[in-house]
Amino acid sequence: MIHMNNVTKVYPNGSTGVENINLHINKGEFVFIVGSSGSGKSTLMKLLLKELDPTEGDIIINKVKTNELNRRQIPYLRRNLGVVFQDFRLLPNKTGYENVAFAMRVIEAPGRIIRRNVPAVLSLVGLGQKGRSYPNQLSGGEQQRTALARAIANNPPILICAEPTGNLDPETAYGIMKLLDDINKRGTTIVMATHARDIVDAMQKRVVTIHKGMIVSDE
């Protein structure tokens, strides 16, 4: 599903983001990426999203070698990836329904599929009655649930989560993690970067620890 083979990223200023990363994630796994600030987590996640290209090594996602893709091919890669960010990144002038529908319109989903799927994914994340609300009318947890609904609207096989609970109180954060666990049990592969050690310990999933750009444990 995801293979990083001998991946190194050196930035133009000479600093190393990650060094000789070998990481293999199977279909249906739930994997936490942990490490202190500056450890290389963000670089690794950006490499998976092809926001960055490796200086050395290969990255293969769903049998596609991403470092060989040209600019026009990148959107097709990203159709296989749902993404959830710490800061939600919702469109402020669109309702929850419209934010989720927008993700489907981007891939040119038919209108009838959008009308069927958007209410379904909003209900799945517990927001069946909030589709007409704008982001500023939602709590932080509700905004993150909307962002999660948007990320899974196109049923991607892989979900990339970058600190999705970072701006949430503990109770709301655990609610989001329960949702992610349910989504994973439906077959979606999840890769999540986080600082929240309590959540990692409670979830009891595979944990990959990065330190100074290198994987120091995988258990």
XYZ file of N, CA and C in Angstrom:
657
model
N 0.844 -1.203 0.000
C 0.000 0.000 0.000
C 0.878 1.251 0.000
N 1.766 1.391 1.028
C 2.723 2.505 1.088
C 4.113 1.934 1.325
N 5.033 2.321 0.462
C 6.423 1.862 0.600
C 7.367 3.049 0.434
N 8.186 3.296 1.448
C 9.260 4.284 1.357
C 10.562 3.514 1.426
N 11.330 3.563 0.339
C 12.542 2.760 0.232
C 13.778 3.662 0.204
N 14.549 3.620 1.291
C 15.811 4.372 1.390
C 15.602 5.854 1.057
N 14.577 6.438 1.670
C 14.187 7.818 1.342
C 14.955 8.819 2.207
N 15.594 9.763 1.530
C 16.271 10.889 2.184
C 15.768 12.176 1.558
N 15.531 13.188 2.394
C 15.171 14.514 1.910
C 16.132 15.540 2.498
N 16.887 16.184 1.600
C 17.782 17.266 2.000
C 17.225 18.563 1.425
N 17.032 19.551 2.287
C 16.481 20.834 1.853
C 17.562 21.701 1.193
N 17.143 22.707 0.415
C 18.125 23.564 -0.273
C 19.156 24.228 0.655
N 18.763 24.459 1.932
C 19.717 25.078 2.862
C 20.709 24.078 3.451
N 20.594 22.810 3.018
C 21.523 21.787 3.472
C 21.046 20.965 4.651
N 19.946 21.368 5.281
C 19.437 20.593 6.417
C 18.740 19.328 5.916
N 18.805 18.284 6.723
C 18.207 17.002 6.362
C 16.876 16.846 7.071
N 15.810 16.632 6.276
C 14.483 16.414 6.856
C 14.313 14.997 7.353
N 14.562 14.028 6.473
C 14.584 12.614 6.853
C 15.773 11.947 6.165
N 16.244 10.877 6.769
C 17.450 10.223 6.247
C 17.268 8.706 6.215
N 17.394 8.144 5.023
C 17.371 6.693 4.829
C 16.166 6.037 5.490
N 14.986 6.577 5.189
C 13.742 6.040 5.755
C 13.301 4.817 4.952
N 13.057 3.719 5.655
C 12.434 2.530 5.069
C 11.172 2.242 5.882
N 10.029 2.467 5.236
C 8.757 2.327 5.928
C 7.768 1.635 5.001
N 7.155 0.572 5.494
C 6.222 -0.203 4.683
C 4.918 -0.369 5.474
N 3.835 0.115 4.898
C 2.532 0.104 5.555
C 1.560 -0.700 4.692
N 0.961 -1.703 5.289
C 0.056 -2.589 4.551
C -1.367 -2.042 4.527
N -2.124 -2.537 3.577
C -3.532 -2.155 3.455
C -4.274 -2.457 4.756
N -5.029 -1.461 5.222
C -5.843 -1.644 6.419
C -5.140 -1.381 7.736
N -3.854 -1.021 7.706
C -3.141 -0.725 8.949
C -3.516 0.656 9.479
N -3.311 0.845 10.776
C -3.426 2.142 11.433
C -2.060 2.397 12.062
N -1.354 3.420 11.569
C 0.027 3.651 11.986
C 0.184 5.072 12.518
N 0.707 5.172 13.735
C 1.061 6.480 14.293
C 2.516 6.805 13.949
N 2.753 8.072 13.552
C 4.105 8.586 13.369
C 4.351 9.572 14.506
N 5.303 9.267 15.384
C 5.532 10.122 16.546
C 6.979 10.590 16.579
N 7.197 11.665 17.318
C 8.533 12.240 17.449
C 8.400 13.674 17.909
N 9.460 14.213 18.486
C 9.433 15.586 18.979
C 9.428 16.568 17.816
N 9.190 17.843 18.122
C 9.231 18.878 17.082
C 10.611 18.881 16.430
N 10.628 18.952 15.096
C 11.894 18.951 14.375
C 12.462 17.575 14.118
N 11.693 16.518 14.477
C 12.210 15.157 14.316
C 12.154 14.662 12.876
N 11.277 15.281 12.053
C 11.132 14.831 10.671
C 9.732 14.350 10.331
N 8.804 14.412 11.311
C 7.426 13.962 11.056
C 6.788 14.731 9.907
N 6.909 16.052 9.965
C 6.257 16.883 8.938
C 6.843 16.614 7.562
N 8.160 16.439 7.487
C 8.791 16.123 6.205
C 8.259 14.809 5.660
N 8.157 13.810 6.529
C 7.663 12.502 6.094
C 6.235 12.614 5.551
N 5.384 13.346 6.255
C 4.000 13.476 5.816
C 3.913 14.219 4.481
N 4.718 15.261 4.321
C 4.716 16.020 3.063
C 5.241 15.173 1.903
N 6.150 14.268 2.191
C 6.625 13.346 1.147
C 5.509 12.403 0.722
N 4.738 11.917 1.695
C 3.624 11.019 1.364
C 2.572 11.737 0.512
N 2.361 13.022 0.787
C 1.361 13.804 0.048
C 1.907 14.379 -1.249
N 3.183 14.117 -1.528
C 3.900 14.677 -2.675
C 3.866 16.213 -2.682
N 3.904 16.774 -1.493
C 4.174 18.202 -1.389
C 5.679 18.433 -1.488
N 6.437 17.369 -1.201
C 7.889 17.368 -1.374
C 8.282 16.116 -2.153
N 9.417 16.200 -2.847
C 9.994 15.028 -3.498
C 11.257 14.619 -2.748
N 11.546 13.323 -2.675
C 12.764 12.890 -1.988
C 14.021 13.264 -2.769
N 15.081 13.519 -2.041
C 16.385 13.740 -2.677
C 16.944 12.410 -3.176
N 16.706 11.373 -2.391
C 17.114 10.015 -2.762
C 15.996 9.050 -2.356
N 15.971 7.900 -3.037
C 15.028 6.845 -2.679
C 13.719 6.924 -3.439
N 12.858 5.948 -3.196
C 11.576 5.834 -3.897
C 10.420 5.813 -2.910
N 9.310 6.416 -3.323
C 8.066 6.357 -2.571
C 7.004 5.757 -3.484
N 6.396 4.662 -3.038
C 5.383 3.962 -3.842
C 4.084 3.933 -3.036
N 3.016 4.487 -3.607
C 1.705 4.516 -2.973
C 0.710 3.880 -3.925
N 0.052 2.833 -3.452
C -0.907 2.124 -4.306
C -0.280 1.719 -5.647
N 0.928 1.191 -5.570
C 1.668 0.683 -6.733
C 2.140 1.777 -7.695
N 2.026 3.039 -7.277
C 2.477 4.159 -8.122
C 3.729 4.762 -7.500
N 4.802 4.859 -8.291
C 6.038 5.480 -7.822
C 5.868 6.991 -7.918
N 5.617 7.622 -6.786
C 5.178 9.015 -6.797
C 6.269 9.976 -7.247
N 7.543 9.637 -7.009
C 8.599 10.574 -7.398
C 8.841 10.589 -8.904
N 8.110 9.759 -9.658
C 8.214 9.798 -11.114
C 7.008 10.483 -11.765
N 6.053 10.950 -10.940
C 4.866 11.592 -11.484
C 5.170 13.023 -11.911
N 4.546 13.449 -13.009
C 4.666 14.856 -13.385
C 3.524 15.642 -12.724
N 3.561 16.957 -12.864
C 2.616 17.825 -12.164
C 1.157 17.487 -12.486
N 0.889 17.143 -13.743
C -0.485 16.867 -14.142
C -1.010 15.549 -13.581
N -0.101 14.660 -13.205
C -0.521 13.362 -12.666
C -0.779 13.406 -11.164
N -0.295 14.438 -10.483
C -0.409 14.502 -9.022
C -1.861 14.482 -8.544
N -2.788 15.238 -9.172
C -4.182 15.183 -8.700
C -4.778 13.777 -8.708
N -4.352 12.947 -9.657
C -4.879 11.578 -9.714
C -4.341 10.742 -8.558
N -3.076 10.998 -8.167
C -2.534 10.334 -6.978
C -3.344 10.724 -5.749
N -3.649 12.013 -5.624
C -4.290 12.510 -4.415
C -5.743 12.079 -4.299
N -6.319 11.556 -5.378
C -7.670 10.990 -5.266
C -7.682 9.756 -4.377
N -6.507 9.140 -4.207
C -6.395 7.961 -3.344
C -6.092 8.335 -1.894
N -5.947 9.637 -1.642
C -5.532 10.092 -0.319
C -6.554 11.065 0.258
N -7.104 10.734 1.422
C -7.858 11.718 2.187
C -6.897 12.360 3.170
N -7.082 13.653 3.431
C -6.147 14.373 4.301
C -6.925 15.154 5.358
N -6.476 15.051 6.607
C -7.066 15.807 7.712
C -5.940 16.571 8.404
N -6.128 17.894 8.545
C -5.100 18.750 9.128
C -5.503 19.200 10.535
N -4.519 19.683 11.295
C -4.765 20.189 12.644
C -5.677 21.413 12.624
N -5.521 22.278 11.598
C -6.258 23.541 11.564
C -7.513 23.466 10.682
N -7.999 22.271 10.430
C -9.283 21.994 9.759
C -9.282 22.370 8.271
N -8.889 23.607 7.945
C -8.820 24.090 6.555
C -10.148 23.987 5.824
N -11.215 24.319 6.524
C -12.530 24.376 5.886
C -12.676 25.698 5.141
N -13.498 25.690 4.102
C -13.790 26.917 3.360
C -14.817 27.709 4.163
N -14.458 28.911 4.664
C -15.317 29.613 5.627
C -16.642 30.094 5.052
N -16.691 30.304 3.736
C -17.920 30.818 3.121
C -18.825 29.712 2.603
N -18.517 28.464 2.955
C -19.351 27.338 2.542
C -19.846 26.595 3.768
N -21.063 26.055 3.691
C -21.618 25.258 4.787
C -20.858 23.934 4.897
N -21.161 23.211 5.972
C -20.554 21.890 6.123
C -20.857 21.003 4.932
N -22.115 21.006 4.513
C -22.515 20.215 3.332
C -21.697 20.637 2.121
N -21.571 21.947 1.900
C -20.870 22.451 0.717
C -19.376 22.152 0.775
N -18.780 22.164 1.983
C -17.370 21.814 2.116
C -17.118 20.370 1.698
N -18.004 19.483 2.134
C -17.850 18.065 1.782
C -18.125 17.862 0.296
N -19.177 18.501 -0.206
C -19.526 18.371 -1.621
C -18.413 18.896 -2.521
N -17.724 19.943 -2.072
C -16.643 20.534 -2.866
C -15.563 19.497 -3.176
N -15.231 18.672 -2.174
C -14.210 17.643 -2.379
C -14.638 16.652 -3.454
N -15.941 16.410 -3.572
C -16.436 15.483 -4.579
C -16.515 16.144 -5.956
N -16.834 17.439 -5.956
C -16.896 18.148 -7.247
C -15.515 18.238 -7.883
N -14.481 18.335 -7.047
C -13.111 18.438 -7.560
C -12.765 17.235 -8.432
N -13.274 16.060 -8.070
C -12.982 14.864 -8.871
C -14.103 14.575 -9.870
N -14.976 15.574 -10.040
C -16.042 15.518 -11.051
C -17.034 14.376 -10.790
N -17.343 14.163 -9.509
C -18.381 13.182 -9.168
C -19.732 13.689 -9.671
N -20.594 12.805 -10.173
C -21.923 13.225 -10.640
C -22.753 13.819 -9.500
N -23.632 14.764 -9.853
C -24.461 15.428 -8.860
C -25.281 14.468 -8.023
N -25.818 13.413 -8.638
C -26.661 12.472 -7.885
C -25.839 11.717 -6.838
N -24.563 11.444 -7.164
C -23.687 10.767 -6.199
C -23.364 11.716 -5.043
N -23.128 12.987 -5.364
C -22.863 13.980 -4.323
C -24.063 14.099 -3.392
N -25.249 14.204 -3.960
C -26.458 14.366 -3.143
C -26.717 13.146 -2.260
N -26.283 11.992 -2.709
C -26.457 10.771 -1.916
C -25.371 10.628 -0.852
N -24.106 10.902 -1.242
C -22.979 10.590 -0.363
C -22.740 11.628 0.730
N -22.967 12.906 0.427
C -22.643 13.927 1.417
C -23.457 13.751 2.703
N -24.779 13.607 2.637
C -25.521 13.368 3.886
C -25.067 12.106 4.607
N -24.679 11.096 3.842
C -24.259 9.829 4.453
C -22.978 10.005 5.258
N -21.979 10.724 4.692
C -20.720 10.873 5.428
C -20.887 11.850 6.582
N -21.734 12.861 6.435
C -22.000 13.757 7.569
C -22.661 12.990 8.711
N -23.571 12.087 8.389
C -24.198 11.265 9.423
C -23.178 10.331 10.070
N -22.273 9.809 9.255
C -21.249 8.890 9.766
C -20.393 9.553 10.839
N -20.101 10.850 10.672
C -19.269 11.554 11.653
C -20.105 12.281 12.704
N -21.417 11.994 12.739
C -22.275 12.552 13.767
C -22.740 13.971 13.530
N -22.758 14.402 12.259
C -23.152 15.776 11.934
C -24.347 15.810 10.987
N -25.210 14.821 11.097
C -26.344 14.745 10.190
C -27.255 15.960 10.231
N -27.276 16.672 11.373
C -28.143 17.843 11.518
C -27.388 19.159 11.347
N -26.101 19.095 10.984
C -25.271 20.310 10.947
C -24.835 20.692 9.535
N -25.397 20.043 8.534
C -24.949 20.278 7.171
C -25.131 21.699 6.689
N -26.103 22.423 7.245
C -26.374 23.790 6.788
C -25.589 24.830 7.583
N -24.815 24.391 8.557
C -24.045 25.325 9.393
C -22.721 25.689 8.727
N -22.317 26.937 8.918
C -21.013 27.399 8.425
C -19.947 27.083 9.476
N -18.671 27.028 9.071
C -17.623 26.679 10.035
C -17.635 27.524 11.315
N -17.911 28.840 11.189
C -17.888 29.692 12.390
C -19.086 29.440 13.306
N -20.017 28.614 12.868
C -21.162 28.236 13.709
C -20.950 26.875 14.372
N -19.797 26.266 14.125
C -19.488 24.933 14.641
C -18.413 25.010 15.711
N -18.454 24.099 16.665
C -17.372 23.982 17.643
C -16.122 23.420 16.961
N -14.990 23.464 17.680
C -13.756 22.911 17.123
C -13.896 21.450 16.756
N -14.541 20.684 17.642
C -14.740 19.262 17.356
C -15.622 19.039 16.146
N -16.667 19.873 16.019
C -17.562 19.742 14.863
C -16.857 20.140 13.576
N -15.995 21.140 13.654
C -15.220 21.515 12.470
C -14.291 20.374 12.042
N -13.666 19.730 13.022
C -12.765 18.627 12.673
C -13.549 17.441 12.131
N -14.740 17.201 12.630
C -15.584 16.140 12.090
C -15.996 16.452 10.650
N -16.264 17.738 10.383
C -16.575 18.141 9.007
C -15.381 17.910 8.103
N -14.194 18.273 8.589
C -12.978 18.048 7.813
C -12.762 16.559 7.559
N -13.094 15.746 8.547
C -12.962 14.296 8.401
C -13.963 13.764 7.371
N -15.191 14.286 7.424
C -16.203 13.895 6.428
C -15.723 14.251 5.018
N -15.151 15.428 4.867
C -14.625 15.847 3.568
C -13.517 14.904 3.102
N -12.661 14.494 4.034
C -11.522 13.643 3.673
C -11.955 12.261 3.206
N -13.092 11.759 3.735
C -13.510 10.398 3.377
C -14.646 10.390 2.362
N -15.067 11.568 1.899
C -16.229 11.648 1.002
C -16.051 10.839 -0.268
N -14.818 10.782 -0.779
C -14.552 10.058 -2.018
C -14.063 8.629 -1.767
N -14.234 8.178 -0.506
C -13.869 6.809 -0.119
C -12.424 6.463 -0.484
N -11.466 7.301 -0.065
C -10.068 7.022 -0.408
C -9.551 5.799 0.345
N -8.659 5.022 -0.264
C -8.109 3.868 0.443
C -7.142 4.243 1.557
N -6.605 5.491 1.509
C -5.608 5.924 2.492
C -6.041 7.264 3.078
N -5.927 7.387 4.400
C -6.222 8.639 5.083
C -4.954 9.098 5.804
N -4.503 10.317 5.461
C -3.317 10.912 6.072
C -3.788 11.970 7.057
N -3.401 11.837 8.320
C -3.854 12.772 9.358
C -2.648 13.450 9.997
N -2.603 14.787 9.880
C -1.495 15.564 10.437
C -1.972 16.274 11.704
N -1.642 15.719 12.864
C -2.026 16.280 14.161
C -3.523 16.622 14.220
N -4.420 15.700 13.885
C -5.847 16.048 13.782
C -6.510 16.404 15.101
N -5.861 16.073 16.233
C -6.457 16.394 17.530
C -5.718 17.529 18.230
N -4.776 18.151 17.538
C -3.898 19.141 18.177
C -4.611 20.341 18.755
N -5.727 20.756 18.162
C -6.447 21.941 18.631
C -7.708 21.600 19.424
N -7.813 20.354 19.873
C -9.052 19.903 20.514
C -8.816 19.560 21.981
N -9.867 19.740 22.787
C -9.784 19.328 24.181
C -9.752 17.797 24.245
N -9.289 17.225 25.374
C -9.106 15.765 25.443
C -10.355 14.951 25.114
N -11.514 15.362 25.630
C -12.736 14.584 25.377
C -13.088 14.592 23.889
N -12.994 15.770 23.257
C -13.295 15.872 21.830
C -12.267 15.093 21.010
N -11.010 15.163 21.437
C -9.946 14.442 20.738
C -10.216 12.940 20.729
N -10.657 12.405 21.872
C -10.946 10.968 21.925
C -12.135 10.610 21.040
N -13.090 11.533 20.911
C -14.199 11.297 19.994
C -13.727 11.191 18.552
N -12.801 12.065 18.174
C -12.234 12.016 16.822
C -11.474 10.711 16.621
N -10.733 10.279 17.639
C -9.970 9.036 17.514
C -10.899 7.834 17.388
N -12.037 7.864 18.091
C -13.015 6.780 17.946
C -13.536 6.728 16.508
N -13.790 7.889 15.927
C -14.227 7.946 14.530
C -13.164 7.380 13.602
N -11.917 7.780 13.826
C -10.835 7.286 12.977
C -10.691 5.772 13.103
N -10.855 5.271 14.311
C -10.774 3.827 14.517
C -11.893 3.112 13.763
N -13.097 3.686 13.795
C -14.225 3.095 13.064
C -13.965 3.107 11.553
N -13.407 4.217 11.065
C -13.099 4.328 9.632
C -12.044 3.298 9.243
N -11.051 3.112 10.111
C -10.016 2.116 9.866
C -10.604 0.705 9.816
N -11.557 0.435 10.691
C -12.168 -0.898 10.725
C -13.005 -1.171 9.477
N -13.376 -0.116 8.757
C -14.084 -0.289 7.483
C -13.112 -0.596 6.333
N -11.802 -0.570 6.627
C -10.822 -0.960 5.620
C -9.878 0.133 5.161
N -10.069 1.368 5.647
C -9.205 2.475 5.239
C -7.877 2.418 5.976
N -6.782 2.544 5.237
C -5.448 2.620 5.832
C -5.243 4.025 6.392
N -4.794 4.133 7.631
C -4.625 5.439 8.269
C -3.185 5.622 8.730
N -2.612 6.776 8.356
C -1.287 7.182 8.830
C -1.474 8.510 9.544
N -1.127 8.557 10.823
C -1.393 9.745 11.634
C -0.158 10.202 12.377
N 0.251 11.452 12.121
C 1.328 12.077 12.886
C 0.722 12.771 14.096
N 1.337 12.613 15.256
C 0.781 13.218 16.464
C 1.848 13.401 17.532
N 1.595 14.405 18.416
C 2.395 14.573 19.637
C 1.688 13.945 20.836
N 0.426 13.557 20.663
C -0.422 13.164 21.798
C -0.097 11.743 22.251
N 0.833 11.636 23.173
C 1.288 10.316 23.621
C 0.163 9.555 24.317
N -0.731 10.263 25.031
C -1.813 9.573 25.729
C -2.748 8.882 24.749
N -3.013 9.534 23.622
C -3.863 8.939 22.590
C -3.178 7.732 21.971
N -1.893 7.876 21.675
C -1.135 6.770 21.077
C -1.163 5.554 22.005
N -0.927 5.790 23.294
C -0.908 4.681 24.254
C -2.282 4.022 24.364
N -3.342 4.833 24.336
C -4.691 4.292 24.502
C -5.136 3.474 23.294
N -4.699 3.871 22.099
C -5.182 3.230 20.874
C -4.538 1.879 20.614
N -3.319 1.688 21.091
C -2.613 0.414 20.941
C -2.525 -0.038 19.476
N -2.011 0.862 18.646
C -1.768 0.567 17.233
C -0.254 0.530 16.979
N 0.114 0.322 15.730
C 1.532 0.353 15.351
C 2.066 1.777 15.522
N 3.248 1.904 16.119
C 3.843 3.216 16.383
C 5.243 3.274 15.786
N 5.452 4.249 14.882
C 6.758 4.484 14.273
C 7.318 5.776 14.868
N 8.476 5.682 15.507
C 9.087 6.842 16.158
C 10.246 7.360 15.319
N 10.236 8.683 15.081
C 11.288 9.337 14.310
C 12.092 10.247 15.229
N 13.403 10.212 15.067
C 14.296 11.086 15.842
C 15.427 11.541 14.924
N 15.586 12.850 14.824
C 16.616 13.435 13.959
C 16.544 12.884 12.528
N 15.319 12.741 12.046
C 15.121 12.349 10.651
C 15.207 10.874 10.366
N 15.429 10.062 11.391
C 15.561 8.620 11.186
C 14.551 7.854 12.034
N 14.107 6.715 11.526
C 13.214 5.831 12.295
C 14.063 5.123 13.350
N 13.678 5.340 14.616
C 14.449 4.714 15.699
C 13.688 3.554 16.338
N 12.363 3.472 16.087
C 11.626 2.288 16.541
C 10.371 2.144 15.712
N 9.890 0.901 15.613
C 8.687 0.572 14.849
C 8.080 -0.633 15.546
N 7.023 -0.358 16.331
C 6.487 -1.456 17.166
C 4.996 -1.352 17.311
